[in-house]
Tab-separated table of C-alpha atoms and ligand atoms in Angstrom:
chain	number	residue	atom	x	y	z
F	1440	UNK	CA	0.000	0.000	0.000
F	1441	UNK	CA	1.245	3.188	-1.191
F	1442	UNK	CA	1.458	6.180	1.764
F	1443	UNK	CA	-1.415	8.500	1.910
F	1444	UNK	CA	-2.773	10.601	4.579
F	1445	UNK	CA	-6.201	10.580	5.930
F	1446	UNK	CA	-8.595	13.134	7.173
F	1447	UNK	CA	-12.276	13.593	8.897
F	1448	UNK	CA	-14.804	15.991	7.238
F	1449	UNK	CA	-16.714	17.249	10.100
F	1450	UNK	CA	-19.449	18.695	8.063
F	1451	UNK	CA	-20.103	19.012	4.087
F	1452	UNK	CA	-17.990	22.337	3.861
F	1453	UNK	CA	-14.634	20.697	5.090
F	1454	UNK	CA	-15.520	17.508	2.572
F	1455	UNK	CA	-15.576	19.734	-0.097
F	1456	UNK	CA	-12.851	22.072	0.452
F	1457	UNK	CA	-10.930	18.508	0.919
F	1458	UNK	CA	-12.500	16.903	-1.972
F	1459	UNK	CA	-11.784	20.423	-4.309
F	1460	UNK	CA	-8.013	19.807	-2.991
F	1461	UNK	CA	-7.727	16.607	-4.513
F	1462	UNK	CA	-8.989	14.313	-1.520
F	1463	UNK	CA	-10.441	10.952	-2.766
F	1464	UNK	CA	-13.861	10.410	-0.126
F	1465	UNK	CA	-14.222	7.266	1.637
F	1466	UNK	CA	-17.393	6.289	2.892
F	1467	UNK	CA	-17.895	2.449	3.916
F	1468	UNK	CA	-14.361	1.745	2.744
F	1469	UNK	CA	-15.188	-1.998	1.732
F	1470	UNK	CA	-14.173	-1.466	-1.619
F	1471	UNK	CA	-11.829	1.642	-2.063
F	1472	UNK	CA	-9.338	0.156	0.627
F	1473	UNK	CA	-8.972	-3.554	-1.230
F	1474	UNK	CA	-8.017	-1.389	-4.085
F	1475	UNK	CA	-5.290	0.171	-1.931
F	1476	UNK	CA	-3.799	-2.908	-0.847
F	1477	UNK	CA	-3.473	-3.969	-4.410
F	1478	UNK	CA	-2.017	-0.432	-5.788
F	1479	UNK	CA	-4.242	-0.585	-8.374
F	1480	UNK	CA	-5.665	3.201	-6.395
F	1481	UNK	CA	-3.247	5.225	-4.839
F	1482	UNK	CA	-4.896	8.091	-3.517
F	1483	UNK	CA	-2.646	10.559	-1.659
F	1484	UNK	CA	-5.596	11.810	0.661
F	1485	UNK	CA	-7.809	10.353	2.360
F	1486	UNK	CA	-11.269	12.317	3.408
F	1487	UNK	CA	-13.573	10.388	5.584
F	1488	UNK	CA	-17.205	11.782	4.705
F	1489	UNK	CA	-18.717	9.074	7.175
F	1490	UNK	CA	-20.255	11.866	9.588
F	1491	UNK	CA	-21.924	13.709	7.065
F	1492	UNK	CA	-25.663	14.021	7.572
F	1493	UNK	CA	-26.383	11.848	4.346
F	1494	UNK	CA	-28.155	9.000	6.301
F	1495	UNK	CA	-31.522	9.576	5.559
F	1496	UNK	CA	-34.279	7.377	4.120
F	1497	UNK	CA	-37.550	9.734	2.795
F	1498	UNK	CA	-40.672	9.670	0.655
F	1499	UNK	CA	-40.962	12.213	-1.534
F	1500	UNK	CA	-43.780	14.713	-2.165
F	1501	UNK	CA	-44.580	12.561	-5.218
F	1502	UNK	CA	-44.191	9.271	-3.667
F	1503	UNK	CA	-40.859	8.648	-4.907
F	1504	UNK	CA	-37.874	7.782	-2.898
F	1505	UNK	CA	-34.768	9.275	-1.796
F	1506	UNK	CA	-31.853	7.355	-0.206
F	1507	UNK	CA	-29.292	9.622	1.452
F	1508	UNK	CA	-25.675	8.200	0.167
F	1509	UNK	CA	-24.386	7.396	3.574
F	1510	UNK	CA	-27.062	5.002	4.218
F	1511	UNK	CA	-25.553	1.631	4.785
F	1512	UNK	CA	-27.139	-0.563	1.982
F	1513	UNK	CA	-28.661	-2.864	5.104
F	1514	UNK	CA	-30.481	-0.622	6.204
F	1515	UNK	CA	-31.662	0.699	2.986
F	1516	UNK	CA	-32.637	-3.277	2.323
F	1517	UNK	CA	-34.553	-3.269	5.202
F	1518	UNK	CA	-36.366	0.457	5.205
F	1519	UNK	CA	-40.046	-0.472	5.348
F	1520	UNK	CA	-41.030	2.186	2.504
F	1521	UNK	CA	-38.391	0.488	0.211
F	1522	UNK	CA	-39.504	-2.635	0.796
F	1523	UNK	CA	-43.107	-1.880	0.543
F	1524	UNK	CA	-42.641	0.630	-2.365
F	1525	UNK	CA	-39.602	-0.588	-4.551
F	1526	UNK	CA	-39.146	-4.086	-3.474
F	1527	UNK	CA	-36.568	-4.259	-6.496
F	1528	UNK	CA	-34.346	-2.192	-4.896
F	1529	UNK	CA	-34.819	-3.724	-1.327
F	1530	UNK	CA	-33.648	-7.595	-3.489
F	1531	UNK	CA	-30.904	-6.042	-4.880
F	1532	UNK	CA	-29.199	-4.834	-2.289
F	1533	UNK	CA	-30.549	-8.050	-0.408
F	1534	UNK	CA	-28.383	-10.086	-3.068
F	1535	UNK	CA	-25.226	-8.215	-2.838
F	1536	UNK	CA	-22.130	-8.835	-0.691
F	1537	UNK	CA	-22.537	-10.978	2.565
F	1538	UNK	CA	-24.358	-9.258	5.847
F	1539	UNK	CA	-21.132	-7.624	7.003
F	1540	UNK	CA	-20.483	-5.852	4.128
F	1541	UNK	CA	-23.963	-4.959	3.148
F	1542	UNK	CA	-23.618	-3.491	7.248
F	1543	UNK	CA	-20.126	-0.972	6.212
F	1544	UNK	CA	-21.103	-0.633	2.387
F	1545	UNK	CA	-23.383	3.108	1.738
F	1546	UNK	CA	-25.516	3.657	-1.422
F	1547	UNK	CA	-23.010	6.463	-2.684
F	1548	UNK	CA	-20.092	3.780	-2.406
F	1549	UNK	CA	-21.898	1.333	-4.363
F	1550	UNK	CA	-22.198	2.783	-6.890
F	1551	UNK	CA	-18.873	3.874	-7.391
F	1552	UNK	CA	-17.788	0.669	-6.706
F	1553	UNK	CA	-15.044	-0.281	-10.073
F	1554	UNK	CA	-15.494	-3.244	-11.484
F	1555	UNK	CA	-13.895	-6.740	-10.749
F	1556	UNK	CA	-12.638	-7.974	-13.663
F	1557	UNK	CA	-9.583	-10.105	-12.592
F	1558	UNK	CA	-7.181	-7.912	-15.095
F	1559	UNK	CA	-8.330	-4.618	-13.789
F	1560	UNK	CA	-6.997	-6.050	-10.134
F	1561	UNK	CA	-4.039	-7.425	-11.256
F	1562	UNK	CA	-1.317	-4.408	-11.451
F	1563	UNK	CA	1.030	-6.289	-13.880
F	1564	UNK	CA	-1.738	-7.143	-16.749
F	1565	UNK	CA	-2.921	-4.592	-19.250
F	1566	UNK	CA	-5.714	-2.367	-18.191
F	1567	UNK	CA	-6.767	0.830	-20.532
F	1568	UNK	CA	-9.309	1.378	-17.235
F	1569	UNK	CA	-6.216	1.080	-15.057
F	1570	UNK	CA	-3.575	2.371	-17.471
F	1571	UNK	CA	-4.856	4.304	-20.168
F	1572	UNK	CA	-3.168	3.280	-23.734
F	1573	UNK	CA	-2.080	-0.284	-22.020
F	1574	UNK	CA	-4.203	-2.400	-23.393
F	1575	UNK	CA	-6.725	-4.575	-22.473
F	1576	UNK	CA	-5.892	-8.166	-21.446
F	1577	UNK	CA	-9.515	-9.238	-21.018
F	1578	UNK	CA	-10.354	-8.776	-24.920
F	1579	UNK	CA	-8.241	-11.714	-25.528
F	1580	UNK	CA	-7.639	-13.365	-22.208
F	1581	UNK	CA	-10.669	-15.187	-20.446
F	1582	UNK	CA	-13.196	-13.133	-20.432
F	1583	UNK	CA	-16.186	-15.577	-18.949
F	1584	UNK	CA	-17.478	-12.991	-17.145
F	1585	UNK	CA	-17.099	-9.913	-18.857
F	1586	UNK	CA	-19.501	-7.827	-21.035
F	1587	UNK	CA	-21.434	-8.754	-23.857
F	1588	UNK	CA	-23.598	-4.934	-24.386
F	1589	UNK	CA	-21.888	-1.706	-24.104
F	1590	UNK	CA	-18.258	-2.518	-24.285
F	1591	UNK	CA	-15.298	-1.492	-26.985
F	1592	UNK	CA	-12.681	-2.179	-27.892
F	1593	UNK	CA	-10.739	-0.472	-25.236
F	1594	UNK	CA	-12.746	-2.207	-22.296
F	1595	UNK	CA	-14.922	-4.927	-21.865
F	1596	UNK	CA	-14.986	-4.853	-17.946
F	1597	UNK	CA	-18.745	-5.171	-16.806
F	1598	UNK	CA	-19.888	-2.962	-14.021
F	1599	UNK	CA	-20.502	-4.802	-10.608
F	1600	UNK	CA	-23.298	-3.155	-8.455
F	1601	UNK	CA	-26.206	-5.219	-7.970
F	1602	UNK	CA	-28.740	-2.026	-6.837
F	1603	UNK	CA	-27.176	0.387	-9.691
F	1604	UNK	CA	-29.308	-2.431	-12.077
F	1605	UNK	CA	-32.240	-1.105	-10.241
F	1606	UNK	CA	-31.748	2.199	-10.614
F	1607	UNK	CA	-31.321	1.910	-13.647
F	1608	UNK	CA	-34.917	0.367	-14.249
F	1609	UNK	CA	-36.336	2.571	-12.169
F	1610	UNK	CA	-34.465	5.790	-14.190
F	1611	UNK	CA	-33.165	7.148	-10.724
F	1612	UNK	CA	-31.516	10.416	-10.484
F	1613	UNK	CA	-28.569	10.672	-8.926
F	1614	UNK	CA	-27.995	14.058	-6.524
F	1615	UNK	CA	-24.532	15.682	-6.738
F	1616	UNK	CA	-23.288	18.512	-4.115
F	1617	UNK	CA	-19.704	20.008	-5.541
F	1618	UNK	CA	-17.414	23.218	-5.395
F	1619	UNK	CA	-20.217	24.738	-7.770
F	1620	UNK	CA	-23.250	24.077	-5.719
F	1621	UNK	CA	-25.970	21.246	-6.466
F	1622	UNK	CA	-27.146	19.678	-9.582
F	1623	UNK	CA	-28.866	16.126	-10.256
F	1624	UNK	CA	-27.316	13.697	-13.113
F	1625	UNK	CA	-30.234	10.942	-14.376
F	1626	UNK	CA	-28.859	7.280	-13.554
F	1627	UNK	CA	-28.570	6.523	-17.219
F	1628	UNK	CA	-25.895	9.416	-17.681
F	1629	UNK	CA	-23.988	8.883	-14.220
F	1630	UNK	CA	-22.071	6.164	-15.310
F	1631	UNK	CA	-20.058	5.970	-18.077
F	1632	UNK	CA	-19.527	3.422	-21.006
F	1633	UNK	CA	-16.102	2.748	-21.498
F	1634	UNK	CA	-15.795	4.054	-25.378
F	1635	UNK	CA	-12.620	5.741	-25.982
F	1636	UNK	CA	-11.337	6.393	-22.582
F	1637	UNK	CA	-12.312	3.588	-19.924
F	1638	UNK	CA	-11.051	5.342	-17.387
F	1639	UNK	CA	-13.437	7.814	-17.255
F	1640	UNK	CA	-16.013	5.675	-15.438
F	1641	UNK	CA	-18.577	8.452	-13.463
F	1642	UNK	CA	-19.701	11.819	-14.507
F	1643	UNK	CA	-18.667	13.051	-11.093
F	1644	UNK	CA	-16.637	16.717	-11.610
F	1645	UNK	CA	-13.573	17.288	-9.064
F	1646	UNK	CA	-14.660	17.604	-5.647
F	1647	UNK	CA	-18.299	16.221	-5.819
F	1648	UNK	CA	-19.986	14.253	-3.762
F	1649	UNK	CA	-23.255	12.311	-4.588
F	1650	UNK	CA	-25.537	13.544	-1.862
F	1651	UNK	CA	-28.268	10.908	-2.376
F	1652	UNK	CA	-30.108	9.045	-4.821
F	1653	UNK	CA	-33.967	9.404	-5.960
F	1654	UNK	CA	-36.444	7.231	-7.190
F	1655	UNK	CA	-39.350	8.450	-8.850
F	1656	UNK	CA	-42.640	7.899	-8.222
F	1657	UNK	CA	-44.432	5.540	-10.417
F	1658	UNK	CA	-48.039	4.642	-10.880
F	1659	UNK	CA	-49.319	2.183	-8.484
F	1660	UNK	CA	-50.238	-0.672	-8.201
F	1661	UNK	CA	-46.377	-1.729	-8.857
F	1662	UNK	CA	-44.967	-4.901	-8.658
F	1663	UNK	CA	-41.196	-5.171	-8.887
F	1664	UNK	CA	-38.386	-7.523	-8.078
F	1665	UNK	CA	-34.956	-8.333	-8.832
F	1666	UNK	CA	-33.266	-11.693	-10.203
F	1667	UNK	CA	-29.635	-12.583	-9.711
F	1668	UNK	CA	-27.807	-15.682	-11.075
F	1669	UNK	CA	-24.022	-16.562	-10.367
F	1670	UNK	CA	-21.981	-19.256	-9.677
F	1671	UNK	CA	-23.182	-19.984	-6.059
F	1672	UNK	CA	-25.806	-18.748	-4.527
F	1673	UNK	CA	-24.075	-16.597	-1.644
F	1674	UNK	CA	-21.578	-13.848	-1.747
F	1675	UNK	CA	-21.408	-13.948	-5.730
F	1676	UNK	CA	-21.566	-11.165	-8.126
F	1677	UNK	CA	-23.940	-11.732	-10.694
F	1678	UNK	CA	-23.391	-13.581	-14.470
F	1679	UNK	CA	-27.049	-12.262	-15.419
F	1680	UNK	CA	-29.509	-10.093	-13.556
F	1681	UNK	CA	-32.557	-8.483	-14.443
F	1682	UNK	CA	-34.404	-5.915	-12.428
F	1683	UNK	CA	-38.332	-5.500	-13.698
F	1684	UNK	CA	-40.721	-3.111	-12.382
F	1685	UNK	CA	-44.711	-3.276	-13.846
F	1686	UNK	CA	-47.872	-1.373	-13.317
F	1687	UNK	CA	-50.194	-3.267	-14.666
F	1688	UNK	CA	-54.242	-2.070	-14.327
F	1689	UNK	CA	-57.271	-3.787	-16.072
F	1690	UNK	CA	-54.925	-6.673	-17.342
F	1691	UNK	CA	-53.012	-4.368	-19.532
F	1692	UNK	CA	-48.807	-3.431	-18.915
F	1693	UNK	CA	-49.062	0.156	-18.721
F	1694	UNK	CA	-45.830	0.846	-17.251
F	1695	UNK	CA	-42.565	-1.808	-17.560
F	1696	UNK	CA	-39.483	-0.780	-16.845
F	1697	UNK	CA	-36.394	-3.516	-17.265
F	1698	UNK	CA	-32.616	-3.520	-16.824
F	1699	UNK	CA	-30.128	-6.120	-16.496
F	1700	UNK	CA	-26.214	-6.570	-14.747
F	1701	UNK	CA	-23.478	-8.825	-14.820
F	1702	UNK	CA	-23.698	-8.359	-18.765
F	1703	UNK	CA	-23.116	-4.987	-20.003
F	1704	UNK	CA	-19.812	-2.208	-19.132
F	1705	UNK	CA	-22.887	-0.119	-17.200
F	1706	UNK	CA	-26.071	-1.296	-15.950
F	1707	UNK	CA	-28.077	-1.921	-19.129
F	1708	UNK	CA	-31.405	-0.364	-19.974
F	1709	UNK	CA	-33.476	-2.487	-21.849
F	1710	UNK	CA	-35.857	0.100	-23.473
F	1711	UNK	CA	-36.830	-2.630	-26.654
F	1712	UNK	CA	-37.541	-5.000	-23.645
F	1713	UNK	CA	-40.241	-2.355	-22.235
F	1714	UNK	CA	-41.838	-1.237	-25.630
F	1715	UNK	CA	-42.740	-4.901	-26.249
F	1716	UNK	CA	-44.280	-5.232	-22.821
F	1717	UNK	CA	-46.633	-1.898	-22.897
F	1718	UNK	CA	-49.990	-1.994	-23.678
F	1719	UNK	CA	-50.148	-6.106	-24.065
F	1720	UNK	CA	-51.555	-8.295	-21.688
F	1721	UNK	CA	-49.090	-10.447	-19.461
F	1722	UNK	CA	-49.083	-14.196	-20.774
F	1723	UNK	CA	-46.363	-16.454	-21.119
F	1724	UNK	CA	-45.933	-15.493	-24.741
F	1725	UNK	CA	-45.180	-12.259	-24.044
F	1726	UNK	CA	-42.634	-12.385	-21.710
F	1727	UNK	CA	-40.805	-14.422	-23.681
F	1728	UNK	CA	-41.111	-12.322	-26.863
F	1729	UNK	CA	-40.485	-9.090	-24.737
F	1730	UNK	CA	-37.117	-11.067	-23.259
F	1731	UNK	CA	-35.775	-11.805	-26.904
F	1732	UNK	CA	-34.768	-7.917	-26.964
F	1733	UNK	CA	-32.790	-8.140	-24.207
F	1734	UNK	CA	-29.885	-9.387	-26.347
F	1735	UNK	CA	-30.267	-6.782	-28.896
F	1736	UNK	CA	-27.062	-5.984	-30.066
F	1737	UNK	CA	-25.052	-8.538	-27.575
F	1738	UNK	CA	-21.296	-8.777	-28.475
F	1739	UNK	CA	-20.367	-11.676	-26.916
F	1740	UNK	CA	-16.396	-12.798	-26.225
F	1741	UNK	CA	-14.904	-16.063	-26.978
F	1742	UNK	CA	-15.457	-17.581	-23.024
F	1743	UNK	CA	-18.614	-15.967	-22.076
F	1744	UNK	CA	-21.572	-16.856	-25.313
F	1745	UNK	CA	-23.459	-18.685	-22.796
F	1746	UNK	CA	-24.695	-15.051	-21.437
F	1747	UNK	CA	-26.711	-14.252	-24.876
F	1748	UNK	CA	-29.036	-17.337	-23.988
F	1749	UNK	CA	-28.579	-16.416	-19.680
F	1750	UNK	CA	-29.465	-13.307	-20.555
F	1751	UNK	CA	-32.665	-13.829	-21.971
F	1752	UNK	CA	-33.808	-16.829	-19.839
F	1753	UNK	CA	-33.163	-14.472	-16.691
F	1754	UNK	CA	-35.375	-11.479	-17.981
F	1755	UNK	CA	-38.035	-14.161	-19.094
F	1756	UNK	CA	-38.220	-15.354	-15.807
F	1757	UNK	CA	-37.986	-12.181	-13.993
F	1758	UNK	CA	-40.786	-11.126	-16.293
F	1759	UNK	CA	-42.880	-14.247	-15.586
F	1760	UNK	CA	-42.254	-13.690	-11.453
F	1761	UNK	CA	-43.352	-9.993	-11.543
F	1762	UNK	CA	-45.695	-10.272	-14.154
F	1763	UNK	CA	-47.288	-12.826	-12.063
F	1764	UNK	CA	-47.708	-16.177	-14.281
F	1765	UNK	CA	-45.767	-18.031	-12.636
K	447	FAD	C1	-16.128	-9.633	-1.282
K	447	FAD	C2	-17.072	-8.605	-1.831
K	447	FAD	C3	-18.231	-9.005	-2.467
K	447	FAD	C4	-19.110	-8.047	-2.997
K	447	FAD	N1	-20.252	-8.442	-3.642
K	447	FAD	C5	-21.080	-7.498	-4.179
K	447	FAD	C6	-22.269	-7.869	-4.866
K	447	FAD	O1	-22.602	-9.044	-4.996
K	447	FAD	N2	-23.050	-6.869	-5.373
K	447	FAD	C7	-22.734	-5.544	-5.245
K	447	FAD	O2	-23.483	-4.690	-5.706
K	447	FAD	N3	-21.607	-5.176	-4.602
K	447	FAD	C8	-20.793	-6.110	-4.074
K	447	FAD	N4	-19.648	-5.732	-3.425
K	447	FAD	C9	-19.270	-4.337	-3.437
K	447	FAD	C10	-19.793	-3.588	-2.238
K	447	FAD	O3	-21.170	-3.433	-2.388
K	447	FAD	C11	-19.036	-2.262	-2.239
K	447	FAD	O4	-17.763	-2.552	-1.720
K	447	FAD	C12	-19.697	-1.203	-1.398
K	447	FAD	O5	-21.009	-0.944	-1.796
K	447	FAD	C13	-18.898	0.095	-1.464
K	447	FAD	O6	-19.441	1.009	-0.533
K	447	FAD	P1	-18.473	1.743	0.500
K	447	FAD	O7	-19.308	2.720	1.223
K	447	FAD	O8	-17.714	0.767	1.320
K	447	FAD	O9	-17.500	2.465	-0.550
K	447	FAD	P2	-15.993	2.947	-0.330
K	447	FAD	O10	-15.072	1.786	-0.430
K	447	FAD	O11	-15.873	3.842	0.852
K	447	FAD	O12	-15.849	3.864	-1.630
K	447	FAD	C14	-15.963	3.333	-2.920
K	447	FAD	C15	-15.797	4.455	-3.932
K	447	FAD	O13	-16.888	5.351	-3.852
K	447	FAD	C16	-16.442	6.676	-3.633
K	447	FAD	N5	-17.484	7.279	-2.797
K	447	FAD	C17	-18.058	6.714	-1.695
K	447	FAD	N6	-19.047	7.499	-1.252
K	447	FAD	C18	-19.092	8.582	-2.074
K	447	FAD	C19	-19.913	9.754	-2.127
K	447	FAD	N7	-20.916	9.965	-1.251
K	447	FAD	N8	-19.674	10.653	-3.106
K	447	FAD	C20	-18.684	10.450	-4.013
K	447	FAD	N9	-17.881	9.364	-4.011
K	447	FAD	C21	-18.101	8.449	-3.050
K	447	FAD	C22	-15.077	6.545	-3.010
K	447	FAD	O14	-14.263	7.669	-3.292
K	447	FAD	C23	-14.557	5.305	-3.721
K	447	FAD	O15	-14.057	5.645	-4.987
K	447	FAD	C24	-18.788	-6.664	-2.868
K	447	FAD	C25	-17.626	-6.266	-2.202
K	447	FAD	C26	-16.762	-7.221	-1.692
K	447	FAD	C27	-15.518	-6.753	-0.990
C-alpha cells in the first residue's frame, strides 16, 4: 500500500474544500481500501465523509424515494417504505455482498464501486481502465465474465453493483453537491460506457460528492423484483440479472421498466424490452417475446456466449415472477 494521509470531514464544507483539494472520499471503505492494498488506487488523501448528515431514508412529495448516500445498503434493504414501495431495490441490495459488508457498504459507495474484472486487479496485466493506452488483457484473455452490451474495444470490464441495475430500471436520479453548488445527473448518464477512454467511469466533476439518490414515483399498483444468477448462490456477483418493475391495471402493462447486470460495461437499460411489454396483456408469450430484446445488439467474447441465452432466460423469468404467471 502506497502512503497517503487521511482526514475527517466534520461537516459538508470541510468535505468539499478537501475533496476540491484533490482528496479521494471514503465512505464504507469496503471497496476503495482492497483497491489500496493492491495499488491498483493510490490516492494521496484520504477524506472520511462518514459523519456527514447523508443517512436519511424519505418519501418524496410525489411518492418517490430518496436514499441519502451514507445510508448503509442494510439498512436501505430493510427500510419499510423500500420494501413496501420498490421491493426491487430492497432484493438487490438483499443479493449483494454478505451481511457484514452490506452493514459498512453506503448507497453512494456502491455505486462507485469499479469493477472486478480479474485484469483490472491485477497491477502487472494490461488495463486501458487502469492504465490508459495499455491495453486490455480481457479482450483476448478469459473473459467468462465480462460484457457482452456496451463494451469497446478499449474495455470490456462489466460494471458490478447489484442495486445500480435497479436504478437503472427505475431511471433514478442521482444528486450531486460540488465546489459549484448542487445539480442532479439521471442514472442513465452517471455512469459511463467505457468508449474511448475507460477510465473515465462516473460523470462526477472534481470535488463532488453524490448527496443521495432518488427514485421516482411511479403509478401504483407496482410490482417489482430483482433476479440474480451466479456461480453460487451466496456472496457472488452476478453472471445475469434483471431488475423489472410493472404497473399493470385492467390486465393491460401500462408501465414496464427492465434492466439487467453482470452483462453490459454499465447497468443496461433495456428500453426494446419495455416497448414490447406496454400496452399487451401479461401471458407467457409475451414475456418471452419481450425477453428476446434483451440481447439486442449482444457482443459476446470467446469464453462468455453462454450469457446471450442467460441473458434472456433471466429477464423471461424475472418477467414471468413480476408479471405474475408463474
Ligand atoms: C467480497 C465482496 C463481495 C461483494 N459483492 C457485491 C455484490 O454481490 N453486489 C454488489 O453490488 N456489490 C458487491 N460488493 C461491493 C460492495 O457493495 C461495495 O464494496 C460497497 O457498496 C462500497 O461502498 P463503500 O461505502 O464501502 O464504498 P468505499 O469503499 O468507501 O468507496 C468506494 C468508492 O466510492 C467513492 N465514494 C463513496 N461514497 C461517495 C460519495 N458519497 N460521493 C462520491 N464518491 C463516493 C469513493 O471515493 C470510492 O471511490 C462486494 C464487495 C466485496 C468486498
Amino acid at each position: 500500500m502506497h502512503p497517503f494521509s487521511f482526514t475527517k470531514a466534520a461537516n459538508t464544507r470541510e468535505a468539499l474544500n478537501a475533496g476540491r483539494a484533490g482528496g479521494r472520499y471514503i465512505a464504507g471503505g469496503t471497496t476503495l481500501v482492497d483497491l489500496m492494498r493492491e495499488t491498483v488506487e493510490r490516492p494521496e488523501t484520504l477524506v472520511d465523509i462518514s459523519d456527514l448528515p447523508l443517512r436519511e431514508v424519505s418519501v418524496t412529495e410525489r411518492g418517490g424515494l430518496r436514499i441519502g448516500a451514507l445510508v448503509s445498503m442494510a439498512e436501505s434493504a430493510a427500510h419499510p417504505k423500500v420494501r413496501s414501495l420498490f421491493p426491487v431495490v430492497s432484493e438487490a441490495l438483499e443479493l449483494s455482498a454478505s451481511a457484514q459488508l452490506r452493514n459498512m457498504a453506503t448507497i453512494g459507495g456502491n455505486i462507485m464501486q469499479r469493477t472486478r474484472c480479474t485484469y483490472f486487479r491485477d497491477v502487472t496485466a494490461d488495463c486501458n481502465k487502469r492504465d490508459p493506452g495499455s491495453g486490455c488483457a480481457a479482450l483476448h484473455g478469459y473473459n467468462r465474465t465480462h460484457a457482452i452490451l456496451g463494451a469497446s474495444d478499449q474495455c470490456v470490464a462489466t460494471h458490478p453493483s447489484d442495486v445500480a441495475v435497479a436504478f437503472a430500471a427505475l431511471e433514478a436520479t442521482v444528486h450531486l453537491l460540488g465546489p459549484d453548488g448542487e445539480r442532479q445527473a439521471p442514472f442513465a448518464d452517471f455512469l459511463l460506457r467505457p468508449g474511448a477512454t475507460p477510465d473515465h467511469e462516473q460523470a462526477l466533476r472534481k470535488g463532488e460528492l453524490i448527496t443521495a439518490v432518488e427514485v421516482p414515483a411511479l403509478p401504483r399498483p407496482l410490482r417489482s423484483g430483482y433476479l440474480k444468477v451466479r456461480d453460487r448462490q451466496s456472496y457472488e456477483f452476478a453472471l445475469t440479472s434483471a431488475a423489472v418493475a410493472l404497473h399493470i391495471r385492467g390486465r393491460v402493462i401500462r408501465e414496464a421498466k427492465v434492466a439487467a447486470g453482470g452483462v453490459a460495461t454499465v447497468p443496461w437499460k433495456l428500453p426494446a424490452v419495455e416497448r414490447a411489454l406496454i400496452g399487451e396483456r401479461p401471458s407467457e408469450r409475451l414475456w418471452a417475446e419481450a425477453a428476446r430484446h434483451a440481447v439486442d445488439g449482444a457482443r459476446p467474447l470467446q469464453h462468455n456466449r453462454f450469457k446471450v441465452e442467460l441473458l434472456k432466460r433471466t429477464v423471461e423469468r424475472q418477467l414471468r415472477v413480476v408479471g405474475g404467471t408463474k
